[in-house]
Amino acid sequence: MTDQQPIAAQTRVFIACSEEYRNRKAIMEALGSIFLDTIDGTREYFYFDCPAMTEIFEDGVFNRSAFRRFLSGDAKDAATIRSLNFTHIVAGGDDTFVKTLVSNLGAPEASLVRLM
């Protein structure tokens, strides 16, 4: 499970991985762990498109309608993303990708789940 922190009234999870990242099992395990850690609360899921997330949706593991997609690099989406105060960030990719993502999300209090 992820490190225990006080459960927020609204859990907001952001998922992103680089184009090269392909470990969809790690994404599913991370989301399952966050779900268990926040079982008594409500959750919202947001993501940037990546091949691993596409495979998860196409396999029917998670329903795409439960996730809100943002476009990486879109100025309007960037403003919205920064206002959401994510509680969890699930990120897969090289160090540069993850550091840039975390910086752009503007959620310094979020728990980072770093995927390998």
CSV table of C-alpha atoms in Angstrom, one decimal:
chain,number,residue,atom,x,y,z
A,1,MET,CA,0.0,0.0,0.0
A,2,THR,CA,1.0,3.6,-0.3
A,3,ASP,CA,2.4,5.6,2.6
A,4,GLN,CA,-0.5,6.3,5.0
A,5,GLN,CA,-1.6,10.0,5.1
A,6,PRO,CA,-4.8,11.5,6.4
A,7,ILE,CA,-7.6,10.6,4.0
A,8,ALA,CA,-8.8,13.7,2.0
A,9,ALA,CA,-12.5,14.2,1.7
A,10,GLN,CA,-12.0,14.0,-2.0
A,11,THR,CA,-9.2,11.9,-3.4
A,12,ARG,CA,-7.9,13.0,-6.8
A,13,VAL,CA,-5.6,10.7,-8.6
A,14,PHE,CA,-3.5,11.7,-11.6
A,15,ILE,CA,-2.0,9.0,-13.8
A,16,ALA,CA,0.7,9.6,-16.5
A,17,CYS,CA,3.4,7.7,-18.1
A,18,SER,CA,5.8,8.3,-20.9
A,19,GLU,CA,5.3,6.9,-24.4
A,20,GLU,CA,8.0,4.3,-23.7
A,21,TYR,CA,6.4,3.1,-20.4
A,22,ARG,CA,4.6,-0.2,-20.9
A,23,ASN,CA,4.1,-1.7,-17.4
A,24,ARG,CA,0.3,-1.6,-17.2
A,25,LYS,CA,0.4,-4.2,-14.3
A,26,ALA,CA,2.2,-1.6,-12.2
A,27,ILE,CA,-0.4,1.0,-13.0
A,28,MET,CA,-3.3,-1.4,-12.0
A,29,GLU,CA,-1.5,-2.3,-8.8
A,30,ALA,CA,-0.9,1.3,-7.9
A,31,LEU,CA,-4.6,2.2,-8.5
A,32,GLY,CA,-5.7,-0.8,-6.5
A,33,SER,CA,-3.5,0.2,-3.6
A,34,ILE,CA,-4.8,3.8,-3.7
A,35,PHE,CA,-8.4,2.5,-3.8
A,36,LEU,CA,-7.8,0.3,-0.7
A,37,ASP,CA,-6.1,3.2,1.1
A,38,THR,CA,-9.1,5.5,0.4
A,39,ILE,CA,-11.9,2.9,0.5
A,40,ASP,CA,-14.1,5.0,2.7
A,41,GLY,CA,-13.8,8.2,0.6
A,42,THR,CA,-14.7,9.2,-2.9
A,43,ARG,CA,-12.2,9.2,-5.7
A,44,GLU,CA,-11.7,11.0,-9.0
A,45,TYR,CA,-9.3,9.8,-11.7
A,46,PHE,CA,-7.5,11.9,-14.3
A,47,TYR,CA,-4.9,11.0,-16.8
A,48,PHE,CA,-2.7,11.8,-19.8
A,49,ASP,CA,-3.0,9.4,-22.7
A,50,CYS,CA,-0.2,6.8,-22.9
A,51,PRO,CA,0.1,3.4,-24.5
A,52,ALA,CA,-0.2,1.5,-21.1
A,53,MET,CA,-3.4,3.3,-20.2
A,54,THR,CA,-4.9,2.7,-23.6
A,55,GLU,CA,-4.2,-1.0,-23.2
A,56,ILE,CA,-5.9,-1.0,-19.8
A,57,PHE,CA,-9.0,0.6,-21.2
A,58,GLU,CA,-9.1,-1.6,-24.3
A,59,ASP,CA,-8.8,-4.7,-22.1
A,60,GLY,CA,-11.8,-3.5,-20.0
A,61,VAL,CA,-9.8,-3.6,-16.8
A,62,PHE,CA,-11.1,-0.1,-15.9
A,63,ASN,CA,-14.0,1.8,-17.5
A,64,ARG,CA,-12.7,4.8,-19.4
A,65,SER,CA,-15.8,6.8,-18.4
A,66,ALA,CA,-14.5,6.8,-14.8
A,67,PHE,CA,-11.4,8.7,-15.8
A,68,ARG,CA,-11.1,12.2,-17.1
A,69,ARG,CA,-8.5,12.7,-19.9
A,70,PHE,CA,-6.4,15.8,-20.2
A,71,LEU,CA,-4.2,16.7,-23.1
A,72,SER,CA,-0.5,17.1,-22.2
A,73,GLY,CA,0.7,20.5,-23.3
A,74,ASP,CA,-2.7,22.1,-23.6
A,75,ALA,CA,-2.8,25.5,-21.9
A,76,LYS,CA,-6.4,25.3,-20.9
A,77,ASP,CA,-6.0,21.8,-19.4
A,78,ALA,CA,-2.8,22.9,-17.7
A,79,ALA,CA,-4.7,25.7,-15.8
A,80,THR,CA,-7.4,23.2,-14.8
A,81,ILE,CA,-4.9,20.6,-13.7
A,82,ARG,CA,-3.1,23.0,-11.4
A,83,SER,CA,-6.3,23.9,-9.7
A,84,LEU,CA,-7.3,20.3,-8.9
A,85,ASN,CA,-4.9,19.8,-6.0
A,86,PHE,CA,-4.2,16.1,-6.6
A,87,THR,CA,-3.8,13.9,-3.6
A,88,HIS,CA,-2.0,11.1,-5.6
A,89,ILE,CA,0.2,11.1,-8.6
A,90,VAL,CA,0.9,7.8,-10.4
A,91,ALA,CA,3.8,8.2,-12.8
A,92,GLY,CA,5.8,5.9,-15.0
A,93,GLY,CA,8.8,6.8,-17.1
A,94,ASP,CA,12.3,8.1,-16.8
A,95,ASP,CA,13.4,10.5,-14.1
A,96,THR,CA,13.1,13.6,-16.4
A,97,PHE,CA,9.6,12.7,-17.4
A,98,VAL,CA,8.4,12.2,-13.8
A,99,LYS,CA,10.2,15.4,-12.4
A,100,THR,CA,8.6,17.5,-15.2
A,101,LEU,CA,5.2,16.0,-14.6
A,102,VAL,CA,5.3,16.5,-10.9
A,103,SER,CA,6.4,20.1,-11.4
A,104,ASN,CA,3.7,20.8,-13.9
A,105,LEU,CA,0.9,19.4,-11.8
A,106,GLY,CA,1.5,21.8,-9.0
A,107,ALA,CA,0.5,19.4,-6.2
A,108,PRO,CA,3.3,19.6,-3.6
A,109,GLU,CA,1.3,17.7,-1.0
A,110,ALA,CA,0.4,14.8,-3.3
A,111,SER,CA,1.7,11.3,-2.6
A,112,LEU,CA,3.9,10.2,-5.5
A,113,VAL,CA,3.6,6.6,-6.7
A,114,ARG,CA,6.7,6.1,-8.9
A,115,LEU,CA,6.2,3.2,-11.3
A,116,MET,CA,9.2,1.2,-12.5
